[in-house]
PDB file of C-alpha atoms in Angstrom:
ATOM      1  CA  MET V 641     -57.626 -25.121  -6.041  1.00 70.00           C
ATOM      2  CA  ARG V 642     -56.246 -26.641  -9.239  1.00 77.00           C
ATOM      3  CA  LYS V 643     -54.285 -23.519 -10.205  1.00 82.00           C
ATOM      4  CA  PRO V 644     -52.295 -23.178  -6.961  1.00 83.00           C
ATOM      5  CA  VAL V 645     -51.467 -26.883  -6.915  1.00 84.00           C
ATOM      6  CA  THR V 646     -50.416 -26.806 -10.581  1.00 88.00           C
ATOM      7  CA  LEU V 647     -48.260 -23.697 -10.038  1.00 80.00           C
ATOM      8  CA  LEU V 648     -46.684 -25.203  -6.922  1.00 79.00           C
ATOM      9  CA  THR V 649     -45.875 -28.436  -8.737  1.00 82.00           C
ATOM     10  CA  LEU V 650     -44.436 -26.566 -11.706  1.00 77.00           C
ATOM     11  CA  ALA V 651     -42.290 -24.358  -9.430  1.00 72.00           C
ATOM     12  CA  LEU V 652     -41.065 -27.440  -7.561  1.00 65.00           C
ATOM     13  CA  VAL V 653     -40.037 -29.155 -10.809  1.00 68.00           C
ATOM     14  CA  VAL V 654     -38.269 -26.056 -12.110  1.00 66.00           C
ATOM     15  CA  LEU V 655     -36.389 -25.440  -8.849  1.00 58.00           C
ATOM     16  CA  THR V 656     -35.235 -29.029  -8.493  1.00 60.00           C
ATOM     17  CA  SER V 657     -33.926 -29.067 -12.032  1.00 62.00           C
ATOM     18  CA  CYS V 658     -31.605 -26.138 -11.248  1.00 60.00           C
ATOM     19  CA  THR V 659     -29.156 -28.426  -9.464  1.00 60.00           C
ATOM     20  CA  ALA V 660     -29.080 -30.791 -12.423  1.00 62.00           C
ATOM     21  CA  ILE V 661     -28.251 -27.918 -14.790  1.00 62.00           C
ATOM     22  CA  ASN V 662     -25.729 -26.558 -12.314  1.00 63.00           C
ATOM     23  CA  GLN V 663     -23.681 -29.776 -12.593  1.00 66.00           C
ATOM     24  CA  SER V 664     -24.302 -30.430 -16.283  1.00 65.00           C
ATOM     25  CA  ARG V 665     -22.065 -29.620 -19.245  1.00 64.00           C
ATOM     26  CA  PHE V 666     -24.748 -27.314 -20.660  1.00 60.00           C
ATOM     27  CA  ASN V 667     -23.905 -24.746 -17.996  1.00 60.00           C
ATOM     28  CA  PRO V 668     -21.213 -22.398 -19.435  1.00 60.00           C
ATOM     29  CA  LEU V 669     -19.706 -21.919 -15.975  1.00 61.00           C
ATOM     30  CA  ASN V 670     -18.703 -25.597 -15.907  1.00 61.00           C
ATOM     31  CA  TRP V 671     -17.000 -25.739 -19.323  1.00 59.00           C
ATOM     32  CA  PHE V 672     -13.438 -25.288 -18.081  1.00 58.00           C
ATOM     33  CA  GLY V 673     -13.778 -26.736 -14.595  1.00 57.00           C
ATOM     34  CA  SER V 674     -12.407 -25.210 -11.431  1.00 56.00           C
ATOM     35  CA  GLY V 675      -8.821 -24.023 -11.253  1.00 56.00           C
ATOM     36  CA  GLN V 676      -6.346 -26.001  -9.190  1.00 59.00           C
ATOM     37  CA  PRO V 677      -3.021 -24.626  -7.968  1.00 60.00           C
ATOM     38  CA  ASP V 678      -0.018 -26.047  -9.798  1.00 58.00           C
ATOM     39  CA  PRO V 679       3.117 -25.562  -7.688  1.00 60.00           C
ATOM     40  CA  SER V 680       5.330 -27.186 -10.326  1.00 56.00           C
ATOM     41  CA  ALA V 681       4.492 -24.438 -12.836  1.00 52.00           C
ATOM     42  CA  MET V 682       6.149 -21.703 -10.756  1.00 51.00           C
ATOM     43  CA  THR V 683       9.762 -21.545  -9.702  1.00 53.00           C
ATOM     44  CA  PRO V 684      10.792 -19.443  -6.680  1.00 53.00           C
ATOM     45  CA  ALA V 685      12.343 -16.825  -8.964  1.00 54.00           C
ATOM     46  CA  ASP V 686       9.070 -16.468 -10.890  1.00 51.00           C
ATOM     47  CA  SER V 687       7.047 -15.864  -7.718  1.00 55.00           C
ATOM     48  CA  GLU V 688       8.965 -12.651  -6.985  1.00 70.00           C
ATOM     49  CA  VAL V 689       8.247 -11.169 -10.418  1.00 72.00           C
ATOM     50  CA  ASN V 690       4.800  -9.864 -11.279  1.00 75.00           C
ATOM     51  CA  PRO V 691       4.021 -11.151 -14.803  1.00 75.00           C
ATOM     52  CA  LEU V 692       1.560  -8.320 -15.402  1.00 81.00           C
ATOM     53  CA  ILE V 693       4.250  -5.645 -15.167  1.00 78.00           C
ATOM     54  CA  PRO V 694       6.530  -5.613 -18.196  1.00 76.00           C
ATOM     55  CA  ALA V 695      10.243  -5.937 -17.566  1.00 74.00           C
ATOM     56  CA  ARG V 696      12.243  -2.764 -18.045  1.00 69.00           C
ATOM     57  CA  ARG V 697      14.862  -2.924 -20.723  1.00 70.00           C
ATOM     58  CA  ALA V 698      17.942  -0.791 -21.018  1.00 67.00           C
ATOM     59  CA  SER V 699      17.815   1.728 -23.822  1.00 70.00           C
ATOM     60  CA  VAL V 700      19.439   4.973 -24.824  1.00 71.00           C
ATOM     61  CA  PHE V 701      16.884   6.932 -22.776  1.00 72.00           C
ATOM     62  CA  ARG V 702      16.622   4.676 -19.726  1.00 68.00           C
ATOM     63  CA  THR V 703      18.949   2.552 -17.634  1.00 66.00           C
ATOM     64  CA  ASN V 704      18.242  -0.363 -15.327  1.00 65.00           C
ATOM     65  CA  GLN V 705      19.905   1.365 -12.384  1.00 69.00           C
ATOM     66  CA  ALA V 706      17.653   2.371  -9.525  1.00 70.00           C
ATOM     67  CA  ALA V 707      17.176   6.115  -9.161  1.00 73.00           C
ATOM     68  CA  VAL V 708      18.906   7.596  -6.132  1.00 78.00           C
ATOM     69  CA  TYR V 709      16.690   9.858  -4.045  1.00 80.00           C
ATOM     70  CA  ALA V 710      18.402  13.234  -3.577  1.00 82.00           C
ATOM     71  CA  GLY V 711      16.274  14.504  -0.682  1.00 86.00           C
ATOM     72  CA  ARG V 712      17.757  16.203   2.360  1.00 89.00           C
ATOM     73  CA  PRO V 713      16.352  16.089   5.899  1.00 91.00           C
ATOM     74  CA  VAL V 714      13.662  18.663   6.641  1.00 92.00           C
ATOM     75  CA  ALA V 715      14.759  21.213   9.250  1.00 90.00           C
ATOM     76  CA  GLN V 716      12.084  20.693  11.934  1.00 92.00           C
ATOM     77  CA  ILE V 717       9.346  18.166  12.608  1.00 93.00           C
ATOM     78  CA  THR V 718       6.290  20.080  13.828  1.00 93.00           C
ATOM     79  CA  GLU V 719       3.652  17.339  13.999  1.00 93.00           C
ATOM     80  CA  LEU V 720       3.489  13.542  14.154  1.00 92.00           C
ATOM     81  CA  LEU V 721       0.132  11.766  13.957  1.00 93.00           C
ATOM     82  CA  ILE V 722      -0.556   8.052  13.912  1.00 92.00           C
ATOM     83  CA  GLU V 723      -4.023   7.363  12.557  1.00 92.00           C
ATOM     84  CA  ARG V 724      -5.314   3.848  13.189  1.00 91.00           C
ATOM     85  CA  ARG V 725      -7.160   2.261  10.280  1.00 91.00           C
ATOM     86  CA  PRO V 726      -8.454  -1.268   9.683  1.00 92.00           C
ATOM     87  CA  GLY V 727      -5.452  -3.373   8.738  1.00 91.00           C
ATOM     88  CA  GLY V 728      -2.777  -0.962   9.943  1.00 91.00           C
ATOM     89  CA  ALA V 729      -1.987   2.676  10.575  1.00 93.00           C
ATOM     90  CA  ILE V 730      -1.108   5.821   8.665  1.00 94.00           C
ATOM     91  CA  ILE V 731       1.914   7.716   9.955  1.00 93.00           C
ATOM     92  CA  ARG V 732       1.481  11.371   8.975  1.00 95.00           C
ATOM     93  CA  THR V 733       4.183  13.934   9.623  1.00 95.00           C
ATOM     94  CA  THR V 734       4.335  17.679   9.082  1.00 94.00           C
ATOM     95  CA  GLY V 735       7.582  19.593   9.070  1.00 94.00           C
ATOM     96  CA  GLN V 736       9.177  22.908   8.162  1.00 92.00           C
ATOM     97  CA  ALA V 737      11.924  23.006   5.570  1.00 90.00           C
ATOM     98  CA  SER V 738      14.802  25.435   5.825  1.00 86.00           C
ATOM     99  CA  ARG V 739      14.151  26.912   2.368  1.00 85.00           C
ATOM    100  CA  VAL V 740      11.113  27.929   0.330  1.00 86.00           C
ATOM    101  CA  GLY V 741       9.564  25.467  -2.108  1.00 83.00           C
ATOM    102  CA  PRO V 742      10.432  21.950  -0.948  1.00 87.00           C
ATOM    103  CA  PHE V 743       9.075  19.188  -3.172  1.00 89.00           C
ATOM    104  CA  ASP V 744       9.108  15.377  -3.533  1.00 90.00           C
ATOM    105  CA  VAL V 745       8.648  14.848   0.206  1.00 93.00           C
ATOM    106  CA  ARG V 746       9.107  11.318   1.569  1.00 92.00           C
ATOM    107  CA  LEU V 747       9.131   9.469   4.872  1.00 94.00           C
ATOM    108  CA  ILE V 748      12.034   7.061   4.557  1.00 92.00           C
ATOM    109  CA  ALA V 749      12.462   4.190   7.012  1.00 91.00           C
ATOM    110  CA  ASP V 750      15.877   4.012   8.676  1.00 90.00           C
ATOM    111  CA  ASP V 751      16.459   0.293   9.149  1.00 89.00           C
ATOM    112  CA  ASP V 752      19.816   0.815  10.876  1.00 90.00           C
ATOM    113  CA  ALA V 753      18.310   2.951  13.666  1.00 88.00           C
ATOM    114  CA  SER V 754      15.116   0.871  14.027  1.00 88.00           C
ATOM    115  CA  THR V 755      14.922  -1.875  16.641  1.00 89.00           C
ATOM    116  CA  ASP V 756      12.444  -4.635  17.439  1.00 89.00           C
ATOM    117  CA  ASP V 757      10.176  -2.262  19.368  1.00 90.00           C
ATOM    118  CA  THR V 758      10.950   1.079  17.630  1.00 92.00           C
ATOM    119  CA  LEU V 759      10.441   2.300  14.075  1.00 92.00           C
ATOM    120  CA  VAL V 760      12.554   5.238  12.932  1.00 93.00           C
ATOM    121  CA  PHE V 761      11.757   7.367   9.879  1.00 94.00           C
ATOM    122  CA  ASP V 762      13.500  10.353   8.301  1.00 93.00           C
ATOM    123  CA  LEU V 763      11.413  13.151   6.781  1.00 93.00           C
ATOM    124  CA  ARG V 764      13.236  14.208   3.624  1.00 93.00           C
ATOM    125  CA  ALA V 765      12.470  16.627   0.807  1.00 93.00           C
ATOM    126  CA  ARG V 766      14.207  17.855  -2.278  1.00 90.00           C
ATOM    127  CA  GLN V 767      15.019  21.535  -1.899  1.00 84.00           C
ATOM    128  CA  GLN V 768      16.378  24.107  -4.275  1.00 80.00           C
ATOM    129  CA  ALA V 769      18.531  27.055  -3.343  1.00 77.00           C
ATOM    130  CA  GLY V 770      16.158  29.857  -2.506  1.00 70.00           C
ATOM    131  CA  PRO V 771      15.201  32.420   0.106  1.00 69.00           C
ATOM    132  CA  ARG V 772      15.017  31.402   3.742  1.00 68.00           C
ATOM    133  CA  SER V 773      13.014  34.371   4.976  1.00 68.00           C
ATOM    134  CA  ALA V 774       9.580  33.396   3.626  1.00 71.00           C
ATOM    135  CA  GLY V 775       6.636  32.606   5.876  1.00 76.00           C
ATOM    136  CA  PRO V 776       6.209  29.209   7.508  1.00 77.00           C
ATOM    137  CA  LEU V 777       3.443  28.077   5.134  1.00 82.00           C
ATOM    138  CA  ALA V 778       5.771  28.359   2.130  1.00 82.00           C
ATOM    139  CA  ARG V 779       8.183  25.975   3.864  1.00 87.00           C
ATOM    140  CA  GLN V 780       5.645  23.520   5.331  1.00 91.00           C
ATOM    141  CA  VAL V 781       5.628  19.916   4.067  1.00 93.00           C
ATOM    142  CA  THR V 782       3.524  16.869   4.893  1.00 94.00           C
ATOM    143  CA  ALA V 783       4.202  13.209   4.150  1.00 95.00           C
ATOM    144  CA  ALA V 784       2.523   9.969   5.116  1.00 95.00           C
ATOM    145  CA  VAL V 785       3.267   6.268   4.971  1.00 95.00           C
ATOM    146  CA  TRP V 786       1.044   3.196   5.441  1.00 94.00           C
ATOM    147  CA  ILE V 787       2.172   0.542   7.927  1.00 93.00           C
ATOM    148  CA  THR V 788       0.320  -2.779   8.176  1.00 93.00           C
ATOM    149  CA  ASP V 789      -0.688  -4.493  11.410  1.00 91.00           C
ATOM    150  CA  GLN V 790       1.938  -7.176  10.756  1.00 92.00           C
ATOM    151  CA  ASP V 791       4.662  -4.519  10.582  1.00 90.00           C
ATOM    152  CA  LEU V 792       3.330  -2.846  13.752  1.00 90.00           C
ATOM    153  CA  ARG V 793       3.342  -6.082  15.772  1.00 90.00           C
ATOM    154  CA  GLY V 794       5.671  -5.556  18.736  1.00 89.00           C
ATOM    155  CA  ILE V 795       6.296  -1.878  17.968  1.00 91.00           C
ATOM    156  CA  ARG V 796       6.083   0.389  21.038  1.00 91.00           C
ATOM    157  CA  SER V 797       7.276   3.716  19.607  1.00 92.00           C
ATOM    158  CA  ILE V 798       7.578   5.454  16.239  1.00 93.00           C
ATOM    159  CA  THR V 799      10.144   8.221  15.770  1.00 93.00           C
ATOM    160  CA  VAL V 800      10.360  10.689  12.881  1.00 93.00           C
ATOM    161  CA  ARG V 801      13.607  12.621  12.605  1.00 92.00           C
ATOM    162  CA  GLY V 802      14.416  15.918  10.945  1.00 91.00           C
ATOM    163  CA  ALA V 803      17.688  17.836  10.723  1.00 90.00           C
ATOM    164  CA  ASP V 804      17.184  19.758  13.995  1.00 90.00           C
ATOM    165  CA  ASN V 805      14.724  17.680  16.037  1.00 91.00           C
ATOM    166  CA  ALA V 806      12.710  14.473  16.236  1.00 92.00           C
ATOM    167  CA  ARG V 807       9.196  13.552  17.379  1.00 92.00           C
ATOM    168  CA  THR V 808       8.192  10.265  18.974  1.00 93.00           C
ATOM    169  CA  ALA V 809       4.775   8.688  19.424  1.00 92.00           C
ATOM    170  CA  ARG V 810       4.366   5.834  21.917  1.00 89.00           C
ATOM    171  CA  ARG V 811       1.641   3.306  22.555  1.00 78.00           C
TER     172      ARG V 811
END
């Protein structure tokens, strides 16, 4: 009977002392205190720039101009899928290019054609001059884009356009 009572008392003393050590300066987690937000340290211009990404400088080999995408619209849109995921949706499109060997395929949002309840995308790919008579698999391209729930709020239809046709998915 003495051993269980002694062990229980010792465990009680050790467990109650954990809170005292938790708040003491001997605990390394308390050495610097908790961080507080400091709105005066950031200006609005600083909030748009990620400090972890180094700024690009102009040099002989690189310019500060944004690269212009040289893709052309894909000939036909053959498939449009909208896959719901937690936090948003993935818009996946398959199309057939007019020439063999398309590369650097992108779904580019067309803000001028989009409205409050419709999103419009263009399926574009970079294409080299080449044969047109190859099989359909040599000309097939697929691209996808992630859209968040906030961007999908109020959207009733999503349209993906190609050079010859367009596909639309509605809710």
